[in-house]
mmCIF file of C-alpha atoms and ligand atoms in Angstrom:
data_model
loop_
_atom_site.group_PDB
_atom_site.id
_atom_site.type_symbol
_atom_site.label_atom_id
_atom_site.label_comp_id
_atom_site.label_asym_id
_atom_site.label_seq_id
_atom_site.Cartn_x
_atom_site.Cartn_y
_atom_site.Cartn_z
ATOM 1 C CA UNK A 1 -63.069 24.730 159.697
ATOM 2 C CA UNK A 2 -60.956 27.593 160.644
ATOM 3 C CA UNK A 3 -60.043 28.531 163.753
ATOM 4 C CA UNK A 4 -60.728 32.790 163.365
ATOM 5 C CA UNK A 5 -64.090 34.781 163.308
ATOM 6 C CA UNK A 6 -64.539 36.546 159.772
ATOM 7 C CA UNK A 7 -66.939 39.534 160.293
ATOM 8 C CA UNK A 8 -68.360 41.324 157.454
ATOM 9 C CA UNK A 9 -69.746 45.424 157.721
ATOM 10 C CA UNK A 10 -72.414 46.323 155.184
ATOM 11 C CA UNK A 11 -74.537 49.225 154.494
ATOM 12 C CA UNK A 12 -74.665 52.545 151.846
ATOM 13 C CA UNK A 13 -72.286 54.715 151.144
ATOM 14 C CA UNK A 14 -71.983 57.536 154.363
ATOM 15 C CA UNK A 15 -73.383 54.739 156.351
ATOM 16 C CA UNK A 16 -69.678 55.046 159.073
ATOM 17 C CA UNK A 17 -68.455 51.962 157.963
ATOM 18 C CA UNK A 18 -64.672 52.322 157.818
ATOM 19 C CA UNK A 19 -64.755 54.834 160.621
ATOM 20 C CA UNK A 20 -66.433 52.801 163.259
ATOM 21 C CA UNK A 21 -64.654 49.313 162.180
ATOM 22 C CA UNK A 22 -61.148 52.035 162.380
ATOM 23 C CA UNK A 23 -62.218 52.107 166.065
ATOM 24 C CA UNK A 24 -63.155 48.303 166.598
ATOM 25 C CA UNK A 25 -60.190 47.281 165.495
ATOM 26 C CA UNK A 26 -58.196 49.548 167.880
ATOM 27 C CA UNK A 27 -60.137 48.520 170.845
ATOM 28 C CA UNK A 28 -59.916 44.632 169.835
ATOM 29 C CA UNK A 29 -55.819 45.036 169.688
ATOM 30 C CA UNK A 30 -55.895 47.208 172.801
ATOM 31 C CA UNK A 31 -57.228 43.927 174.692
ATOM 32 C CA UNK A 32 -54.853 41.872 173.059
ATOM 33 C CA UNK A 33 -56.718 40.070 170.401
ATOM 34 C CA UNK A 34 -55.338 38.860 167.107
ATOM 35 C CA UNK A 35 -57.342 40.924 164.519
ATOM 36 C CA UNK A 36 -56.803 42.003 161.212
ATOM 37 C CA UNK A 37 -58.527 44.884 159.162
ATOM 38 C CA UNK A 38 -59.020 44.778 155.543
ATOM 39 C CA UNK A 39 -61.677 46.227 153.116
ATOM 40 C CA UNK A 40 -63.367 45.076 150.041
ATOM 41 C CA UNK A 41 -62.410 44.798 147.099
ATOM 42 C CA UNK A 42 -59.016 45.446 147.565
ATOM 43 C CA UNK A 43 -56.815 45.127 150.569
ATOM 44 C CA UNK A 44 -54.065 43.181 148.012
ATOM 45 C CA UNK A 45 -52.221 44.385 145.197
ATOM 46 C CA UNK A 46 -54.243 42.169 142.841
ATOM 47 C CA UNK A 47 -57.658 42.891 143.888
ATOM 48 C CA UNK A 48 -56.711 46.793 144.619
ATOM 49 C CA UNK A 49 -56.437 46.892 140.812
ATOM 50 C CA UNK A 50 -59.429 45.312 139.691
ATOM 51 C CA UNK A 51 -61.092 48.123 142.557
ATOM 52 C CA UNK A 52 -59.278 51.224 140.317
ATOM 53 C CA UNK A 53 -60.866 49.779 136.932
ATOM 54 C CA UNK A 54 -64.037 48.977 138.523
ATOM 55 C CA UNK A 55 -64.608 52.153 140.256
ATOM 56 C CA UNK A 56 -62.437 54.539 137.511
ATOM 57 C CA UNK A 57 -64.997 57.379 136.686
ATOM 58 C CA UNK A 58 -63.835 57.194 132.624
ATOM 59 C CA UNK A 59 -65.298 53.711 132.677
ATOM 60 C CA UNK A 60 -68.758 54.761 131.998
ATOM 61 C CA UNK A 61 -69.520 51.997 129.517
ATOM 62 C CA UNK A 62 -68.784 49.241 131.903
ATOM 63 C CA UNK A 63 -71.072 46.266 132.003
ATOM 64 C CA UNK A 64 -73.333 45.450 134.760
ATOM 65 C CA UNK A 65 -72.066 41.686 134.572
ATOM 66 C CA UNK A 66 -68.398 42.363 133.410
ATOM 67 C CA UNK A 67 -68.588 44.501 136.930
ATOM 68 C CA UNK A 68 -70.363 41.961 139.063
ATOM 69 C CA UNK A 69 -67.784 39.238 137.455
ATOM 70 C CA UNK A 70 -64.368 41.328 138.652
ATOM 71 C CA UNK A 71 -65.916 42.336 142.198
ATOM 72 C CA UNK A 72 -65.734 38.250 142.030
ATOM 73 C CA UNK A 73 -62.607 38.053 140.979
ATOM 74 C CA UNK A 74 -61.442 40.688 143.375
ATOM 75 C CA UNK A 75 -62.820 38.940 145.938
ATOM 76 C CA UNK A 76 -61.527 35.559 145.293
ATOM 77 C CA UNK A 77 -58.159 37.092 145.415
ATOM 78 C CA UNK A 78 -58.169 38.584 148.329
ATOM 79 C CA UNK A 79 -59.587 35.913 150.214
ATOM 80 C CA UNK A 80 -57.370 33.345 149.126
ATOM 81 C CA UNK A 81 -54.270 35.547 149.591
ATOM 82 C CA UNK A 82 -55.423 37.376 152.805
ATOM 83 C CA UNK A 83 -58.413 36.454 154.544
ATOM 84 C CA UNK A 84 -58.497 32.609 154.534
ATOM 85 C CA UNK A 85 -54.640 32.633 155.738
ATOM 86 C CA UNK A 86 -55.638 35.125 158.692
ATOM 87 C CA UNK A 87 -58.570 32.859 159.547
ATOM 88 C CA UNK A 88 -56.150 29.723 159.907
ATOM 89 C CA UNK A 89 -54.508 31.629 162.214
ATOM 90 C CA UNK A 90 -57.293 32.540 164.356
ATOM 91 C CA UNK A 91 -57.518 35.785 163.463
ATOM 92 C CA UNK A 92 -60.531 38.474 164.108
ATOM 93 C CA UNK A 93 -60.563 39.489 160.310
ATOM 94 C CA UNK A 94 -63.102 43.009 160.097
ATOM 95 C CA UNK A 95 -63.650 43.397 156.641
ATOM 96 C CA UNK A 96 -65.110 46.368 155.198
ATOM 97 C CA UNK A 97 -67.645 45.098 152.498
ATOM 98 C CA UNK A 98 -68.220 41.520 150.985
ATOM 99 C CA UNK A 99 -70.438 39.501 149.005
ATOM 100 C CA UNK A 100 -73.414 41.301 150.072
ATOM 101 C CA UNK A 101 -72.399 44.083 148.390
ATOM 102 C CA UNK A 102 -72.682 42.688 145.335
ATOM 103 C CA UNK A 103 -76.265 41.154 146.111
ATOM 104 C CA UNK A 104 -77.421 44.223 146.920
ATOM 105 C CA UNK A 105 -75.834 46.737 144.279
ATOM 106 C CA UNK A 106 -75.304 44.401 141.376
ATOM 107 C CA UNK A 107 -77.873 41.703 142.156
ATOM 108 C CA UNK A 108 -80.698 43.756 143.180
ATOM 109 C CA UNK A 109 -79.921 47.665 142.227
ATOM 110 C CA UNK A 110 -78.330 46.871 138.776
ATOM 111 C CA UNK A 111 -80.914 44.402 138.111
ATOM 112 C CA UNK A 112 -78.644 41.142 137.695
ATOM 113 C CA UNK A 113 -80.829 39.249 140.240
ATOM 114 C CA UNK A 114 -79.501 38.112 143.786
ATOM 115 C CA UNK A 115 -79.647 34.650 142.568
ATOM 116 C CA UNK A 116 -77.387 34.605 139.499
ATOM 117 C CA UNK A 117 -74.776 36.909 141.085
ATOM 118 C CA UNK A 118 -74.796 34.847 144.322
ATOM 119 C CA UNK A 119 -73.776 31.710 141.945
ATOM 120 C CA UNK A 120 -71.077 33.643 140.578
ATOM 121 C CA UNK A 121 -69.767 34.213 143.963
ATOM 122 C CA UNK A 122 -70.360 30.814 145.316
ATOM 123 C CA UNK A 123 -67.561 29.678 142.589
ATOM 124 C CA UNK A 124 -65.505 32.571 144.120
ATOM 125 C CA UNK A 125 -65.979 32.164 148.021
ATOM 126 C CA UNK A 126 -66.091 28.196 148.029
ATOM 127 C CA UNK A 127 -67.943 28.369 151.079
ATOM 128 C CA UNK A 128 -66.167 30.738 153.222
ATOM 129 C CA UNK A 129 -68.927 32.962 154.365
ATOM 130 C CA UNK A 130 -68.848 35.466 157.031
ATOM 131 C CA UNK A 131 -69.976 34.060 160.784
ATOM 132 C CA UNK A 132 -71.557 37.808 161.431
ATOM 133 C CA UNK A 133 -71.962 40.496 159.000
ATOM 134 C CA UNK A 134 -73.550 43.860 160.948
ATOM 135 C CA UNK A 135 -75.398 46.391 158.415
ATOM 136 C CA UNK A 136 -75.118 49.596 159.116
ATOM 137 C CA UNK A 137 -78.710 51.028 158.548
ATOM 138 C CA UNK A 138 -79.650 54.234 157.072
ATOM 139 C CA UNK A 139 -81.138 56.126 154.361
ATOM 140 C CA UNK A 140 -79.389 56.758 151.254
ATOM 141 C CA UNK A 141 -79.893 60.664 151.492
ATOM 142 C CA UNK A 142 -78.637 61.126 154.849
ATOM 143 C CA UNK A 143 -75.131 58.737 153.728
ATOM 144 C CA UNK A 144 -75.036 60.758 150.789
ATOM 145 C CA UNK A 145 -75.445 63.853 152.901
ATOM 146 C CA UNK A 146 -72.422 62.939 155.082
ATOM 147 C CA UNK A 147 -69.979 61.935 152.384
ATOM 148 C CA UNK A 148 -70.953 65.390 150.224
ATOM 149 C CA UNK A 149 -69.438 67.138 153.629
ATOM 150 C CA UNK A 150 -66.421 64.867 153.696
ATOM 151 C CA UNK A 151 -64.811 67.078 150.928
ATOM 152 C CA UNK A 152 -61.352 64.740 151.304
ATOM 153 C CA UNK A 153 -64.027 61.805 150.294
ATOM 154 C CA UNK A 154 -62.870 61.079 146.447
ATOM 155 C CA UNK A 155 -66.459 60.288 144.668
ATOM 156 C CA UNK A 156 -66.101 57.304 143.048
ATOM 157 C CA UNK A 157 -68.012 56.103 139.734
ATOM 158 C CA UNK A 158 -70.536 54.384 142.145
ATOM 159 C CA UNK A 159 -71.146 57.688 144.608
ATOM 160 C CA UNK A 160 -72.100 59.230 141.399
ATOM 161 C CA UNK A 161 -74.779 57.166 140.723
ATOM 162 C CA UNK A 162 -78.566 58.386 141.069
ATOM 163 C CA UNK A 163 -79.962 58.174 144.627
ATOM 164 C CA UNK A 164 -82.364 56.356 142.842
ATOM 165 C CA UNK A 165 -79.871 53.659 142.545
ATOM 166 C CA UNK A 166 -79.287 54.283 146.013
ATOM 167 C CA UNK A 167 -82.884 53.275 147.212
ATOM 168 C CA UNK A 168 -82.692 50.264 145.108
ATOM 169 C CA UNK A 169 -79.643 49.015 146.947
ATOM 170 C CA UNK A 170 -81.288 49.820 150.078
ATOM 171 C CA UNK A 171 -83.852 47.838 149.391
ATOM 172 C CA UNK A 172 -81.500 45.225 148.006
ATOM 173 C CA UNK A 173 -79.862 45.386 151.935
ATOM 174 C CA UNK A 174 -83.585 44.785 153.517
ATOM 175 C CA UNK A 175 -84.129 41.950 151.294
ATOM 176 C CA UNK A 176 -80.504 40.628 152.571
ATOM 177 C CA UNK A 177 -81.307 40.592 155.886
ATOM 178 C CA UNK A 178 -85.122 38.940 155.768
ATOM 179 C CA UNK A 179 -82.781 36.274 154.003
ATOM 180 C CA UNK A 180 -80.318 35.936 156.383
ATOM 181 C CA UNK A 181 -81.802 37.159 159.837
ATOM 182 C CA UNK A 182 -79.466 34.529 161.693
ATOM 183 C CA UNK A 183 -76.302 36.183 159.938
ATOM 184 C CA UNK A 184 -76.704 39.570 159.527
ATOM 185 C CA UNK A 185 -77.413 41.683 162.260
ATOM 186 C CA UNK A 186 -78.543 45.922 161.867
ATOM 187 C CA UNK A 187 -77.453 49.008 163.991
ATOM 188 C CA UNK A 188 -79.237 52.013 163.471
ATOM 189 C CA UNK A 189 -76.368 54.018 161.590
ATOM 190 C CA UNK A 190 -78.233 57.171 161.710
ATOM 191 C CA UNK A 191 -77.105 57.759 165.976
ATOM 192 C CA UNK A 192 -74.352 59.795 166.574
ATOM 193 C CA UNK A 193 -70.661 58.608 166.059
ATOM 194 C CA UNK A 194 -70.162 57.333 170.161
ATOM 195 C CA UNK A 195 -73.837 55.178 169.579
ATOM 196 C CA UNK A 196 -73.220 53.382 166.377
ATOM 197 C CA UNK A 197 -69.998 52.481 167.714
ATOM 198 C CA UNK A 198 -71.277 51.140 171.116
ATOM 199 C CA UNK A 199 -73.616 49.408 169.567
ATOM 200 C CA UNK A 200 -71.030 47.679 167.178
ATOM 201 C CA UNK A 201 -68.740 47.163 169.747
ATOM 202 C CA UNK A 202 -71.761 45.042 171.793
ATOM 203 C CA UNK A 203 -72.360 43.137 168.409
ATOM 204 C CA UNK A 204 -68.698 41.989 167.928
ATOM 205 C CA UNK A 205 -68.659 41.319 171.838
ATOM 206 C CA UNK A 206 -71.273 39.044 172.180
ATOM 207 C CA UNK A 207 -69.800 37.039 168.657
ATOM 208 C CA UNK A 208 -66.472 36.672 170.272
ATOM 209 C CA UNK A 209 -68.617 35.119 173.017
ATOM 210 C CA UNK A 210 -71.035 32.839 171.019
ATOM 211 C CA UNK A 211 -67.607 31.840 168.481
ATOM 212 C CA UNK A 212 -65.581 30.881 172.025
ATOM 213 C CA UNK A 213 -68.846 28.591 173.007
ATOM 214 C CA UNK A 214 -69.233 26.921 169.930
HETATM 215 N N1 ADP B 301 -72.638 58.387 163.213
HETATM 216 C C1 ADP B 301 -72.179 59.395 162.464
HETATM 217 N N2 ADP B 301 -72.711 60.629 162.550
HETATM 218 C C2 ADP B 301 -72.266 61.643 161.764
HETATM 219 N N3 ADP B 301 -71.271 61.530 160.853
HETATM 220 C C3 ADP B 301 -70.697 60.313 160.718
HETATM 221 C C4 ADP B 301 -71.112 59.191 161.502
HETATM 222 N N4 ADP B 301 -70.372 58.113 161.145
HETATM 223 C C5 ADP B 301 -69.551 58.550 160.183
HETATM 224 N N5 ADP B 301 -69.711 59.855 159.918
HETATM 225 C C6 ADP B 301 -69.020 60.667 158.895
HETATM 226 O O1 ADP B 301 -69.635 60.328 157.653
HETATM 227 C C7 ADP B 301 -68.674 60.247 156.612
HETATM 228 C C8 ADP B 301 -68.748 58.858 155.984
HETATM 229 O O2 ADP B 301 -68.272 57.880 156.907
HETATM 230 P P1 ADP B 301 -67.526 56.554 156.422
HETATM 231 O O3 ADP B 301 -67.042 55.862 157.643
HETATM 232 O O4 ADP B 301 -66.541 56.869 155.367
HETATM 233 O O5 ADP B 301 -68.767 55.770 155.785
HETATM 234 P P2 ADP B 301 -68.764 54.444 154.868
HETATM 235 O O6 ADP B 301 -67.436 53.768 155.078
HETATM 236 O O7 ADP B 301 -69.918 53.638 155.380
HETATM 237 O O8 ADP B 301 -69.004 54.898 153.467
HETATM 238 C C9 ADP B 301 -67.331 60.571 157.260
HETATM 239 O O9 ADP B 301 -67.058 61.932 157.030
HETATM 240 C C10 ADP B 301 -67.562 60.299 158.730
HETATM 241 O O10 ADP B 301 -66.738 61.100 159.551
HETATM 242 MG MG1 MG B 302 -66.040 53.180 153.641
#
């Protein structure tokens, strides 16, 4: 067992992922804790790679499994090269998506099924699964709405899919957390900017709590 606490943030595009965990991050340091920050699926050289040619808006033809199989390999990477080491060393590690991602837009949305991409990230993960992940909840048009206002925002080859899509990897998300109700935990993403991250902040307070008890 490691001696960190690995917590996962999931939820739609727009949802405020990277800008609230930006802020929970900040406020963990300020009181002194070892944290790290780190986003999926890159945060190494490797698995930053397989991100460009998974995400690269020329590659249009791209398999639903050949995509499914290098999130895996992206994410084996980076966990062996960043995440597991910063666990051993009792590290917070905040990273921005995992393998529920890939439930919900490549197991459910795309149609692969939860099941058979959850084995193919089993082989990947070898059992190192987040103690928390915290889904950011909200609908697909109003994430969509924010990031179309974001004009820095580069649209990736997933933005661009059809918010049909979208509402299929919502779904994919509520399925998730029926699943999983003792892991994953919602906010209601739709509050203003100071809410969400209160509410986060409470989440990741009482887990450093419950991990310290354990
Ligand atoms: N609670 C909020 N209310 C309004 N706008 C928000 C909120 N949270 C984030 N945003 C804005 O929405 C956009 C998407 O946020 P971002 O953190 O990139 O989402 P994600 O990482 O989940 O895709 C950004 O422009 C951000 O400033
Ligand atoms: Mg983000």
């Amino acid at each position: 067992m490691h001696k960190g606490i690995f917590i996962t943030f999931e939820g739609p595009e727009g949802a405020g992922k990277t800008t609230v965990i930006a802020e929970i991050y900040k406020r963990l340091v300020a009181e002194g804790k070892k944290a790290i920050l780190t986003r999926e699926p890159g945060g190494i050289r490797i698995s930053e790679k397989i991100r460009n040619i998974i995400l690269d808006n020329e590659h249009q033809e791209m398999d639903g499994r050949t995509e499914a199989l290098l999130y895996a390999a992206a994410r084996r990477q980076h966990l062996v090269e960043k995440i597991i080491p910063a666990l051993e060393e009792g590290n917070i590690v905040l990273c921005d998506r995992f393998v529920d991602s890939s439930l919900a837009y490549q197991g459910y949305a795309r149609g692969l099924g939860m099941d058979e991409v959850m084995s193919i990230n089993a082989f990947a993960i070898d059992n190192t699964m987040p103690d928390r992940t915290v889904y950011f909840d909200i609908t697909p048009e109003e994430g969509l709405r924010r990031i179309s206002k974001n004009d820095e925002r580069e649209q990736n080859r997933l933005d661009n899919e059809t918010l049909q899509f979208h509402h299929k990897v919502h779904e994919g998300y509520q399925l998730l957390i029926e699943k999983f109700p003792d892991r994953i935990v919602s906010t209601d993403a739709s509050q203003p900017l100071s809410e969400v991250t209160e509410n986060v902040w409470k989440i990741i307070s009482s887990q450093l709590i419950s991990n310290k008890n354990s």
